[in-house]
Amino acid sequence: MSSGSTRHRVAVIGGDGIGPEVCAEALKVVAAAGVDLDTTHFDLGAARYLRDGAVLPDETLAELRGFDAILLGAIGPPVGDTTVPPGTLERGLLLRLRFDLDLFVNLRPFAGIPGSVAAGADFVVIRENTEGTYAGEGGFLRKGTPHEVATQGSVNTRHGVERCARFAFDLASRRQAHHLTLVHKTNVLTFAGDLWHRTVSEVSAEYPDIDWDYNHVDAACIYLVEDPQRYDVIVTDNLFGDILTDLAGAVSGGIGFAASANLNPARTGPSLFEPVHGAAHDIAGKGIANPLAAIHSAALMLEHLGESDAARRIVKAVAEQTDDMSNPDIPTSNEQLSTTAVGDAIAERL
């Protein structure tokens, strides 16, 4: 049973494609770890939108605010499907949850699996999650004419940058390497970059035990491929964080292993946990989706909920399962690699 005296109330948004499949395995593993959740499932995503045009109704958002956490599988229509206008779900569901629930930290841990470019690496990317180019500042002039102009601004506030930087330094202080890297593009983005660099420098004075340095984002892309072991904690803005974490997932063994936490550290509302991968409609229902990212995301959720022991045991079991699946000396059948079989194997390890 849960270590605390209260059952944790968790909203589950299975979503589309493989989302419900991987969520089911994540919940199976949480139960095997001995944590009792009170779950409520919400029908949101592309299928819901196509059925009645709803993305995230106000009353649903109000209901979600009352939960301790949100576990999300994946949302989105099949690739090439134009029945859902591009950006509808991203802006109306994912970004709205991040902004309205003040999920200002996007935490994504990476541990390179054996045989990957990043084998042996162990680092975390802290991405500012509510500002930057995703804030929606911009507009059109003379749209649809040969003289059309489009502007897209990057919104960066001292408050937003500082709280993200402080979270990253706090995290670095609890990790063994005690190192932080700011990633930006200060030589070109001279206003936003200057704010980020000055703020991180000033916050660093509160953490004298943390060594920190700076990389331009293009250099960081090279280092993630050539020398990812150099990183411990990376802190960066919204857009750069989005791009860097997809690259980090690729070099660490594949995006099917990449977990994430959208955190409200002040706990004024529920935090949201989701695998980085998409809905992957092409493999939905075939039982071959990798559930490890969703399971790891559930472990991040348990850590946030105070179930630290269960979270550590799940992360350890995921790492052991990943090592076994990557070991050429351990024969593995297709049946053993099915979505449910992998979830069962993790549950059995617990």
XYZ file of C-alpha atoms in Angstrom:
350
model
C 0.000 0.000 0.000
C 0.998 3.652 -0.288
C 3.502 4.872 2.257
C 1.268 7.841 3.046
C -2.074 7.780 4.811
C -4.055 8.999 1.795
C -4.632 7.349 -1.567
C -3.267 9.497 -4.365
C -5.914 10.788 -6.764
C -4.566 10.521 -10.300
C -6.249 11.645 -13.502
C -5.407 9.337 -16.410
C -5.546 10.648 -19.988
C -4.794 7.639 -22.162
C -5.317 9.680 -25.313
C -4.791 8.276 -28.790
C -2.948 5.501 -30.590
C -0.625 3.615 -28.257
C -1.353 6.018 -25.388
C -3.928 3.846 -23.607
C -1.739 0.755 -24.070
C 1.358 2.199 -22.435
C -0.681 3.891 -19.687
C -2.173 0.522 -18.765
C 1.308 -0.957 -18.312
C 2.442 2.015 -16.253
C -0.519 1.628 -13.895
C 0.125 -2.125 -13.686
C 3.690 -1.460 -12.555
C 2.648 1.186 -10.014
C 0.276 -1.342 -8.457
C 3.030 -3.983 -8.405
C 5.241 -1.499 -6.551
C 2.633 -1.396 -3.809
C 1.233 2.075 -4.393
C -2.538 2.434 -4.248
C -3.906 5.011 -6.684
C -7.423 6.341 -6.989
C -7.627 6.803 -10.760
C -10.172 8.590 -12.926
C -9.938 8.247 -16.702
C -10.585 11.224 -18.994
C -11.481 10.979 -22.667
C -9.327 13.644 -24.326
C -7.324 13.728 -27.541
C -7.848 13.458 -31.279
C -10.605 10.830 -31.058
C -12.606 13.022 -28.666
C -12.083 16.088 -30.856
C -13.295 14.264 -33.958
C -16.335 12.993 -32.093
C -17.655 16.238 -30.612
C -15.121 19.017 -31.298
C -13.960 19.235 -27.664
C -10.260 19.697 -26.880
C -10.165 20.630 -23.184
C -13.517 21.921 -21.933
C -13.371 24.460 -19.103
C -15.299 22.168 -16.792
C -12.832 19.340 -17.453
C -9.868 21.595 -16.684
C -11.571 22.650 -13.454
C -12.045 18.995 -12.528
C -8.412 18.149 -13.320
C -7.247 20.831 -10.889
C -8.582 18.724 -8.044
C -6.258 15.753 -8.657
C -2.854 15.083 -7.139
C -1.278 14.272 -10.508
C -2.079 13.605 -14.163
C -0.723 10.636 -16.149
C -0.938 11.075 -19.921
C -0.234 8.495 -22.613
C -0.103 10.293 -25.966
C -2.365 12.463 -28.081
C -2.620 13.164 -31.776
C -4.158 11.895 -35.015
C -2.381 9.527 -37.400
C 0.494 11.013 -39.390
C -0.871 12.759 -42.473
C -4.420 12.953 -41.115
C -5.734 16.472 -41.684
C -9.100 16.059 -39.971
C -7.576 17.600 -36.830
C -6.109 21.014 -37.749
C -2.363 21.163 -36.968
C -1.671 22.581 -33.531
C -5.226 22.156 -32.257
C -4.354 19.553 -29.634
C -0.876 20.864 -28.910
C -2.118 24.375 -28.115
C -5.573 23.527 -26.825
C -4.655 20.596 -24.603
C -0.944 20.216 -23.861
C 0.050 23.885 -23.797
C -3.134 24.885 -22.025
C -2.454 22.365 -19.264
C 1.126 23.607 -18.937
C 0.119 27.262 -18.807
C -3.075 27.052 -16.746
C -1.637 24.624 -14.190
C 1.692 26.535 -14.105
C 3.752 23.475 -15.021
C 6.843 25.622 -15.470
C 9.453 22.857 -15.253
C 9.729 20.157 -17.886
C 12.091 17.544 -16.457
C 13.444 14.856 -18.757
C 16.004 12.323 -17.485
C 18.253 10.371 -19.848
C 20.375 7.282 -19.226
C 22.020 5.880 -22.325
C 21.108 2.239 -22.853
C 23.864 -0.272 -23.705
C 24.903 0.019 -27.332
C 23.552 3.546 -27.773
C 25.626 6.634 -28.595
C 25.047 7.844 -25.052
C 25.807 4.527 -23.308
C 27.012 5.317 -19.806
C 25.606 8.855 -19.817
C 23.240 9.960 -17.050
C 21.878 13.486 -17.335
C 18.704 15.512 -16.902
C 17.364 18.347 -19.050
C 15.379 21.063 -17.278
C 13.323 22.905 -19.889
C 11.429 26.084 -19.031
C 7.879 25.099 -19.892
C 5.609 28.164 -19.966
C 7.472 30.971 -21.763
C 9.739 31.495 -24.779
C 8.401 31.131 -28.303
C 5.624 28.838 -27.074
C 3.914 31.661 -25.187
C 2.112 32.635 -28.410
C 3.319 36.230 -28.821
C 3.239 37.321 -32.471
C 0.943 37.924 -35.386
C 0.454 38.584 -39.102
C 0.449 41.651 -41.286
C -1.114 41.520 -44.752
C -1.753 37.781 -44.379
C -2.414 35.981 -47.641
C -0.804 38.660 -49.791
C 2.605 38.652 -51.520
C 3.763 41.111 -48.844
C 2.761 39.000 -45.864
C 4.727 39.425 -42.624
C 4.694 36.986 -39.725
C 6.288 37.689 -36.351
C 6.834 35.185 -33.563
C 8.194 36.566 -30.322
C 10.035 34.882 -27.477
C 8.676 35.864 -24.077
C 11.213 35.616 -21.246
C 10.593 37.038 -17.780
C 13.032 37.345 -14.929
C 10.523 35.530 -12.712
C 10.126 32.650 -15.164
C 13.822 32.226 -15.874
C 14.869 32.539 -12.232
C 12.472 29.937 -10.866
C 13.492 27.482 -13.576
C 17.202 28.125 -12.949
C 16.773 27.711 -9.199
C 14.985 24.395 -9.696
C 17.869 23.214 -11.899
C 20.518 24.232 -9.342
C 18.542 22.518 -6.567
C 18.481 19.349 -8.660
C 22.210 19.570 -9.441
C 22.960 19.906 -5.719
C 21.296 16.526 -5.110
C 23.171 14.745 -7.892
C 26.642 13.275 -7.653
C 28.410 15.363 -10.302
C 27.206 18.749 -8.968
C 27.411 20.266 -12.432
C 25.019 22.435 -14.462
C 25.149 23.637 -18.060
C 23.123 26.546 -19.387
C 22.262 26.089 -23.074
C 21.120 29.069 -25.151
C 22.253 31.192 -28.096
C 23.547 34.359 -26.426
C 25.636 35.498 -29.393
C 22.541 35.924 -31.586
C 19.579 36.074 -29.200
C 21.178 38.977 -27.381
C 18.170 39.981 -25.262
C 16.672 36.666 -24.190
C 20.122 35.076 -24.004
C 21.454 37.926 -21.876
C 18.558 37.588 -19.430
C 19.107 33.846 -19.150
C 22.880 34.127 -18.698
C 22.700 36.933 -16.128
C 19.981 35.173 -14.150
C 21.764 31.819 -14.046
C 24.994 33.561 -13.033
C 23.271 35.398 -10.188
C 21.398 32.315 -8.949
C 24.645 30.318 -9.038
C 25.973 32.471 -6.180
C 23.490 30.682 -3.906
C 25.005 27.322 -4.885
C 28.787 27.603 -4.407
C 29.180 23.810 -4.545
C 27.800 23.647 -8.102
C 30.139 24.118 -11.071
C 28.341 25.574 -14.059
C 29.196 26.467 -17.616
C 27.543 27.608 -20.832
C 27.082 26.041 -24.295
C 25.578 27.535 -27.413
C 22.668 25.339 -28.484
C 24.300 24.333 -31.768
C 27.425 23.227 -29.901
C 25.271 21.323 -27.407
C 23.713 19.380 -30.302
C 27.190 18.283 -31.368
C 28.220 17.379 -27.816
C 25.061 15.315 -27.285
C 26.114 13.176 -30.236
C 29.889 13.118 -29.688
C 30.261 13.367 -25.902
C 26.932 13.178 -24.019
C 28.719 11.928 -20.912
C 29.904 15.493 -20.260
C 26.447 16.549 -19.110
C 24.816 16.293 -15.700
C 22.026 18.898 -15.499
C 21.166 21.019 -18.547
C 18.899 24.046 -18.129
C 17.488 25.787 -21.172
C 14.510 27.614 -22.637
C 11.304 26.163 -24.015
C 12.154 25.801 -27.709
C 15.762 24.711 -27.269
C 14.655 22.243 -24.604
C 12.075 20.724 -26.933
C 14.675 20.151 -29.649
C 17.522 19.036 -27.376
C 15.430 16.445 -25.561
C 14.309 14.792 -28.777
C 17.958 14.552 -29.813
C 18.895 13.283 -26.359
C 16.217 10.605 -26.651
C 17.570 9.500 -30.006
C 21.189 9.173 -28.851
C 20.153 7.495 -25.578
C 18.533 4.548 -27.316
C 15.311 5.834 -28.789
C 12.403 8.037 -27.876
C 10.509 4.972 -26.656
C 12.676 5.108 -23.527
C 12.260 8.855 -22.860
C 10.142 9.907 -19.870
C 9.094 13.380 -18.779
C 7.558 15.314 -15.906
C 5.732 18.631 -16.310
C 6.064 19.997 -12.800
C 4.388 22.614 -10.674
C 6.983 22.656 -7.866
C 4.803 25.021 -5.822
C 2.072 22.320 -5.897
C -0.691 24.841 -6.472
C -2.127 22.317 -8.921
C -1.416 18.811 -10.214
C 1.746 18.027 -12.147
C 1.569 16.049 -15.389
C 3.671 13.028 -16.366
C 3.971 11.596 -19.869
C 6.294 9.664 -22.170
C 7.969 11.880 -24.751
C 6.858 9.751 -27.701
C 3.751 10.370 -29.789
C 0.591 8.372 -30.458
C 2.224 6.078 -33.077
C -1.063 5.033 -34.666
C 0.803 2.773 -37.094
C 1.584 0.301 -34.301
C -1.489 0.864 -32.112
C -3.274 -2.344 -31.198
C -0.403 -4.550 -32.331
C 1.034 -5.041 -28.864
C 4.519 -3.905 -29.860
C 4.673 -0.407 -28.337
C 7.530 0.114 -25.871
C 5.927 0.924 -22.486
C 9.188 1.747 -20.675
C 8.927 5.511 -21.179
C 5.416 5.533 -19.732
C 6.505 3.326 -16.835
C 9.466 5.599 -16.097
C 7.126 8.614 -16.288
C 4.910 6.939 -13.705
C 7.979 6.548 -11.481
C 8.610 10.294 -11.790
C 4.997 10.800 -10.755
C 5.455 8.631 -7.672
C 8.584 10.555 -6.705
C 6.597 13.781 -6.935
C 3.818 12.253 -4.818
C 6.260 11.315 -2.061
C 6.444 7.606 -2.904
C 10.229 7.739 -3.214
C 10.963 4.108 -2.389
C 8.513 2.783 -4.966
C 9.821 5.267 -7.538
C 13.429 4.149 -6.992
C 12.490 0.480 -7.283
C 10.628 1.084 -10.546
C 13.513 3.068 -12.054
C 15.909 0.267 -11.049
C 13.612 -2.373 -12.560
C 13.300 -0.379 -15.799
C 17.101 -0.087 -16.027
C 17.547 -3.824 -15.437
C 14.891 -4.664 -18.011
C 16.487 -2.299 -20.520
C 19.906 -3.877 -19.965
C 18.484 -7.355 -20.510
C 16.635 -6.307 -23.652
C 19.846 -4.757 -25.009
C 22.083 -7.722 -24.165
C 22.793 -9.842 -27.259
C 23.729 -12.770 -24.997
C 20.195 -12.945 -23.575
C 17.827 -14.441 -26.164
C 14.573 -12.497 -26.326
C 11.541 -13.580 -28.311
C 9.011 -11.260 -29.907
C 6.495 -12.456 -27.336
C 8.811 -11.337 -24.536
C 9.064 -7.894 -26.139
C 5.325 -7.318 -26.431
C 3.840 -4.311 -24.643
C 2.113 -6.375 -21.980
C 5.022 -8.799 -21.573
C 7.443 -5.963 -20.850
C 5.014 -4.515 -18.327
C 4.627 -7.966 -16.749
C 8.418 -8.368 -16.581
C 8.834 -5.049 -14.773
C 6.013 -5.948 -12.387
C 7.639 -9.320 -11.719
C 10.964 -7.645 -10.867
C 9.153 -5.600 -8.247
